[in-house]
Coordinates of C-alpha atoms in Angstrom, one line a residue:
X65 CA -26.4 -13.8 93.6
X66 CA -24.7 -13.9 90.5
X67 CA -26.0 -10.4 89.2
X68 CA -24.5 -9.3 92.7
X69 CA -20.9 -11.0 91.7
X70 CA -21.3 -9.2 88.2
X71 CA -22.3 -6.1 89.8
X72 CA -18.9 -5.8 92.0
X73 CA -16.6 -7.0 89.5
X74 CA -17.8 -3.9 87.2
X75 CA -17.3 -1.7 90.1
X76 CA -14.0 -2.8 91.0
X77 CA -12.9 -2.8 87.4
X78 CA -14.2 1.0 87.2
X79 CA -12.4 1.6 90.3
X80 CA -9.6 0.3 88.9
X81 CA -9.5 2.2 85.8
X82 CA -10.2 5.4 88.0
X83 CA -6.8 4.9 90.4
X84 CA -4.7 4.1 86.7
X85 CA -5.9 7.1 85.1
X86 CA -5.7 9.8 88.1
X87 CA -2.6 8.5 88.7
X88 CA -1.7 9.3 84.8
X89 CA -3.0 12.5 85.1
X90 CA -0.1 13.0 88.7
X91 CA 2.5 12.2 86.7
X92 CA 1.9 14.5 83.2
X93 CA 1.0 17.1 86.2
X94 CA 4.8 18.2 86.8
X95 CA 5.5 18.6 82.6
X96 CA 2.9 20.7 82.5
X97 CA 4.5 22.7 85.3
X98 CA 7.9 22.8 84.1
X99 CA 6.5 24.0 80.0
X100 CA 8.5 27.7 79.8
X101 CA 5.5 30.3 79.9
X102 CA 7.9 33.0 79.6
X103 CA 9.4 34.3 76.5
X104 CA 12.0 32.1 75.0
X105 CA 14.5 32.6 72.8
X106 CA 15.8 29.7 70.3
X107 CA 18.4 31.2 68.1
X108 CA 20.0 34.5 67.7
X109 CA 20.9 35.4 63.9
X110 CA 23.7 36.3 63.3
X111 CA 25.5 34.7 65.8
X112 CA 28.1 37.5 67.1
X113 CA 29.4 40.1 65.4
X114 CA 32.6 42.3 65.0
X115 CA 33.6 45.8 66.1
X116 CA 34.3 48.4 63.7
X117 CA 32.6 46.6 60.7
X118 CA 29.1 48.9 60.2
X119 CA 27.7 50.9 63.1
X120 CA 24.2 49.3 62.8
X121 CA 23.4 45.6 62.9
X122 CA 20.0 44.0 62.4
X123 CA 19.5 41.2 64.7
X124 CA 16.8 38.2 63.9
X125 CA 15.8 36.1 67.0
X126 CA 13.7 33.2 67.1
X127 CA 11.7 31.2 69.9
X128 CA 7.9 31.9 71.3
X129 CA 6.5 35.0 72.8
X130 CA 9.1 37.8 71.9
X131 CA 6.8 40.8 71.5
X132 CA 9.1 43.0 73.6
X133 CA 8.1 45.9 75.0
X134 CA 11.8 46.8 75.6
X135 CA 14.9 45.6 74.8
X136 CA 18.1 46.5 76.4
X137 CA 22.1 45.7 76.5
X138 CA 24.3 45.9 79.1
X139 CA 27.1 48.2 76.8
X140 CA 26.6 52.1 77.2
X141 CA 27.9 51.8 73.3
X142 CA 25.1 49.7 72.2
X143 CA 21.3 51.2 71.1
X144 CA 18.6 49.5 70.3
X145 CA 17.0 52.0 67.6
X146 CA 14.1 49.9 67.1
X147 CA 12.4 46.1 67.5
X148 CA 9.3 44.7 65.5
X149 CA 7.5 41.3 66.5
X150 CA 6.3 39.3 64.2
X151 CA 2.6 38.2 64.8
X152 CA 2.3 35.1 67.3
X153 CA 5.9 36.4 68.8
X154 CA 8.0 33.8 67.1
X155 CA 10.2 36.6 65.7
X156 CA 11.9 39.5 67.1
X157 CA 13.8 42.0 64.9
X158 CA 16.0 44.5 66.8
X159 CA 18.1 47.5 65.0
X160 CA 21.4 47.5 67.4
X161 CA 23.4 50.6 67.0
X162 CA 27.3 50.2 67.7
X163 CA 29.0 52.9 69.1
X164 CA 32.7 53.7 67.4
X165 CA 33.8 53.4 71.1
X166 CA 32.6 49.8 72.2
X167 CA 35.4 47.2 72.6
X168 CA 35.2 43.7 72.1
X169 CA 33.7 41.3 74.2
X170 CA 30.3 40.1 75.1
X171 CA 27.0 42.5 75.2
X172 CA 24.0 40.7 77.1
X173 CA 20.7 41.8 75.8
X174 CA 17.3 41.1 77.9
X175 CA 14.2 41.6 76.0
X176 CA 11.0 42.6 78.5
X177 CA 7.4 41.0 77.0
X178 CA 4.3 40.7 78.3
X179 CA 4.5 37.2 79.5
X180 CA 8.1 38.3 81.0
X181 CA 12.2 38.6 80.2
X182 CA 14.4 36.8 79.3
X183 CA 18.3 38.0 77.7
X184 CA 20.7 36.8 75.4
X185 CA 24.1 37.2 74.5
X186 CA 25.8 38.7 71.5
X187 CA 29.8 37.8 70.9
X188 CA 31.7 41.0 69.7
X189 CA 34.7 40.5 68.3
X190 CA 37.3 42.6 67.3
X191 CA 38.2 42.3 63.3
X192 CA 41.3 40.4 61.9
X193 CA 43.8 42.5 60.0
X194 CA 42.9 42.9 56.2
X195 CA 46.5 43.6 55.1
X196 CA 46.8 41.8 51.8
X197 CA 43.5 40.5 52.2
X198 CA 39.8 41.1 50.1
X199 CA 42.3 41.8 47.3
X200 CA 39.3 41.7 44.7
X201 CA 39.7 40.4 40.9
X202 CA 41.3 41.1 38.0
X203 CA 41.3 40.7 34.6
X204 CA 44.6 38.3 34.9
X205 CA 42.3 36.2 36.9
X206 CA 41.1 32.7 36.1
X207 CA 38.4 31.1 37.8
X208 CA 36.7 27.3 38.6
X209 CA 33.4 26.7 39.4
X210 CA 33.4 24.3 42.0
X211 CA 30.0 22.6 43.3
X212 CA 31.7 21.3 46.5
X213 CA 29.3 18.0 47.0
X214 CA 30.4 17.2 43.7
X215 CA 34.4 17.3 43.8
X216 CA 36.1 15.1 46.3
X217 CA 35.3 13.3 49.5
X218 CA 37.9 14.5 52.0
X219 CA 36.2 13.7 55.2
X220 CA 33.4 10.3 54.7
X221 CA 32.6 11.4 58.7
X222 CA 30.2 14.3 57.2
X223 CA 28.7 12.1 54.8
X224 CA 25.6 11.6 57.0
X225 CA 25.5 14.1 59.6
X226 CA 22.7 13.2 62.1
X227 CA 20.9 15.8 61.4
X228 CA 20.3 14.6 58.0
X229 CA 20.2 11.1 57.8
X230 CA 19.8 9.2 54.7
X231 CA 20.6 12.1 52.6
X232 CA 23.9 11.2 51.2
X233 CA 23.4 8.0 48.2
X234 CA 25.5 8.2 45.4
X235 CA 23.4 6.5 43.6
X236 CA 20.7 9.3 43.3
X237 CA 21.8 11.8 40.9
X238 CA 19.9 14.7 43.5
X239 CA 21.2 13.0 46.6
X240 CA 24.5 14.2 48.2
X241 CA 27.5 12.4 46.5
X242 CA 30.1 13.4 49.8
X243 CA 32.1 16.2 48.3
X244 CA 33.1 18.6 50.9
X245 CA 35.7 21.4 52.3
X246 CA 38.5 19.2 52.8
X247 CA 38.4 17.3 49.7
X248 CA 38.9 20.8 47.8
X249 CA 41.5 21.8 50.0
X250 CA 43.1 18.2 49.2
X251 CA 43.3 19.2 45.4
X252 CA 44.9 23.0 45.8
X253 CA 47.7 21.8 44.0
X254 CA 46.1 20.3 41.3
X255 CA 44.0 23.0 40.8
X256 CA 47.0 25.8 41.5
X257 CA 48.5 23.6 38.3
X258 CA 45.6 24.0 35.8
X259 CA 46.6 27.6 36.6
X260 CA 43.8 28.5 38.3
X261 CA 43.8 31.7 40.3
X262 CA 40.2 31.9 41.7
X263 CA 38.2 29.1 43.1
X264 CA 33.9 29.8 43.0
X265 CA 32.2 28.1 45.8
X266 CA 28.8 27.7 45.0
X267 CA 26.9 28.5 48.3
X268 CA 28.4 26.3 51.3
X269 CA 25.9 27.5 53.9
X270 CA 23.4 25.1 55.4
X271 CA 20.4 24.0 53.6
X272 CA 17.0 22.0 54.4
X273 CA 16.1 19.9 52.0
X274 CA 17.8 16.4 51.1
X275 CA 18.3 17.2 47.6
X276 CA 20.1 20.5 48.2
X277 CA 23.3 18.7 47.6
X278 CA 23.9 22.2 45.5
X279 CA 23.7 25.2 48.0
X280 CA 20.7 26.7 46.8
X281 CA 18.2 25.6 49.4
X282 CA 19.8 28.3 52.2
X283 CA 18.4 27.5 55.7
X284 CA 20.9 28.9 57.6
X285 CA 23.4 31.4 56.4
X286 CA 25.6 32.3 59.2
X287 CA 26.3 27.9 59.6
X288 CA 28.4 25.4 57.1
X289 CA 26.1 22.9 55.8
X290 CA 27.1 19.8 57.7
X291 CA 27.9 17.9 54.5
X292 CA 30.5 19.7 53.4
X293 CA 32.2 20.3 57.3
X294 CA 32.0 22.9 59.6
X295 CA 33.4 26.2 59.9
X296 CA 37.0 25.4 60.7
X297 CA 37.2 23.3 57.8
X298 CA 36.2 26.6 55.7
X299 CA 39.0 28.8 57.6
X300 CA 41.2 26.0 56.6
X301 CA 40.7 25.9 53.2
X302 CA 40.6 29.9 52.8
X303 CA 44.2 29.7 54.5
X304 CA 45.4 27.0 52.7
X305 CA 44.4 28.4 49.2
X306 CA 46.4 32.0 50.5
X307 CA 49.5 30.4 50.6
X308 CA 49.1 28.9 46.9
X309 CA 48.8 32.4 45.9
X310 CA 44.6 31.8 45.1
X311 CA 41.1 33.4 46.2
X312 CA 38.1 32.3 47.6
X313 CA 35.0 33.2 46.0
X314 CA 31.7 32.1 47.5
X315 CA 28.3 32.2 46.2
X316 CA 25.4 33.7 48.0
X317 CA 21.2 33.3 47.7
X318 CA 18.7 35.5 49.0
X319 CA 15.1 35.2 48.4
X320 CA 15.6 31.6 46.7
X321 CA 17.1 33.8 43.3
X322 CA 20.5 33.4 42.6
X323 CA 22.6 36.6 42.4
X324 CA 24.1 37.3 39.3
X325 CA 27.6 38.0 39.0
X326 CA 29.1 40.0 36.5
X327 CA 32.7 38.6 35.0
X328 CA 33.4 42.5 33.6
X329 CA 36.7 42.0 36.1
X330 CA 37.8 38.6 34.8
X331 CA 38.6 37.9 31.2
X332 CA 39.2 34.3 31.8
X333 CA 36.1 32.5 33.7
X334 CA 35.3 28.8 34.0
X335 CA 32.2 27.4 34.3
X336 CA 31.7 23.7 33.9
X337 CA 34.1 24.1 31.2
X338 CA 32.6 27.1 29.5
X339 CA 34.5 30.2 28.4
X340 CA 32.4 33.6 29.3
X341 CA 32.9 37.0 27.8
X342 CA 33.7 40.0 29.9
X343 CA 30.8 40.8 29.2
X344 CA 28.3 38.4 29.9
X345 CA 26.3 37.9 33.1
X346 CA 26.9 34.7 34.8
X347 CA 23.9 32.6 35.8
X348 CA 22.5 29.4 37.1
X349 CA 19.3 28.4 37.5
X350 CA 20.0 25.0 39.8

C-alpha cells in the first residue's frame, strides 16, 4: 500500500508541474504574437531637414528588416535616386532628391520589404534668414578653446541624465565634471572682456562612453549630448553670444580622427593658453 501512496503522490506532483508549465507557456503565447515581424524603423538620421539647403540628402535609418524593395514619399518634389541595405536589414540608406519647387512641411516616406511596409516621416523646414549671419573669421579675430564639461556648471539638472547614470564624479579626472551650455552662456561677459571674439566648442554632440566627458566619442551627431543640455540650450547660447558681438565655433569628428583646422584666418588663437602661428595646423589628439 505504501508503494501505491508513493506512486500517486509522484503522479499528482507531475500533473502538477504539467498544469504550471502549460499554463506558462499561455501566457508567453500572446508576446510572441504581438513581436513586430514586419519591418521596423528605430531612428531616422538626420532628423528633418531644410528646403533650399542642397538638392540631395542622404538619409540613414535604423531598426530590423529594412531591405526595401521600394521606397517612396508622398511629395511629387521628392526622389528617391537610390537605397542600399545593409546585410541583416538593420540599415537602410536612401539618396532623397529635393526638388527647387518643394515647400516646407512634412514628406511621409513608406519603404516596401519583403517581410512588409512600414513609412516614416521627414520634417522640412524652411531655412532661417542668414543676413549677418555665417560671417566667417578674420584675422582681427581672437579665439577660446572651450571644453564645455570643463568650464562652469550652469544647470546641476543635466549632471546625471538617466541615460547615463553614474557618469558625472568630479572626482575622476575622465569622469564628467558638470560643465555645460548654460554655464558658458553664464560667463559671455567675462569672456566678451578678455576680449574674446570667437568661442571654440569642442564637439557638443552626444557621445557613448562615460569618459567622453570631451566630445570625441560622437554617437549621435544630429543630438546635444545630455550633459551639457539639449538643443535649446545651444540656440540660446548661439543667440546670446550674437548680441555680445561674438561667434560660435564648434568642433566636429568623423571617423573617430579629429579634423584639423587651419588658423591661416586668425592671427590671434587660444588654445589652453597657447599662442598659434597663422600658420600652424591646429590639433588635438584627446
Amino acid at each position: 500500500m505504501r508503494e501505491v501512496y508513493l506512486l500517486r503522490r509522484r503522479v499528482c506532483l507531475w500533473a502538477a508541474f504539467a498544469v504550471a508549465f502549460l499554463g506558462s507557456l499561455a501566457k508567453a503565447a500572446p508576446q510572441e504574437l504581438t513581436k513586430p515581424t514586419g519591418p521596423v524603423i528605430t531612428k531616422v538620421e538626420p532628423p528633418n531637414w531644410w528646403v533650399g539647403l542642397t538638392p540631395e540628402v542622404l538619409l540613414l535609418l535604423s531598426g530590423h528588416d529594412l531591405e526595401a524593395t521600394h521606397v517612396g514619399c508622398n511629395l511629387p518634389t521628392l526622389r528617391v535616386s537610390r537605397t542600399q541595405a545593409a546585410a541583416g536589414g538593420n540599415y537602410l540608406l536612401i539618396w532623397l532628391t529635393i526638388g527647387a519647387d518643394t515647400k516646407s512641411g512634412t514628406a511621409v516616406c513608406r519603404i516596401t520589404a519583403p517581410k512588409g511596409t512600414t513609412s516614416f516621416e521627414l520634417p522640412l523646414a524652411a531655412r532661417a534668414p542668414t543676413l549677418g549671419k555665417f560671417q566667417g573669421l578674420s584675422q582681427d579675430d581672437v579665439m577660446y578653446l572651450i571644453m564645455p564639461d570643463r568650464l562652469a556648471n550652469g544647470d546641476p539638472t543635466n549632471d546625471e541624465p538617466a541615460e547615463a547614470p553614474g557618469a558625472h564624479d568630479r572626482s575622476k579626472p575622465r569622469a564628467y565634471h558638470g560643465g555645460d551650455l548654460r554655464g558658458i552662456q553664464n560667463h559671455l561677459p567675462y569672456l566678451k572682456d578678455l576680449g574674446v571674439t570667437t568661442l571654440w566648442l569642442t564637439p557638443i554632440v552626444k557621445n557613448g562612453a562615460t569618459q567622453d566627458y570631451h566630445g570625441y566619442g560622437a554617437v549621435d551627431l544630429y543630438a546635444v549630448d545630455p550633459h551639457l543640455g539639449a538643443l535649446k540650450d545651444y540656440l540660446d547660447l548661439v543667440a546670446a553670444a550674437h548680441k555680445q558681438g561674438m561667434k560660435i565655433l564648434t568642433g566636429f569628428t568623423a571617423r573617430c580622427n579629429i579634423i584639423s583646422i587651419r588658423s591661416h584666418r586668425s592671427k590671434k588663437v587660444s588654445t589652453a593658453g597657447q599662442a598659434v602661428r597663422p600658420s600652424e595646423t591646429i590639433r588635438s589628439n584627446h
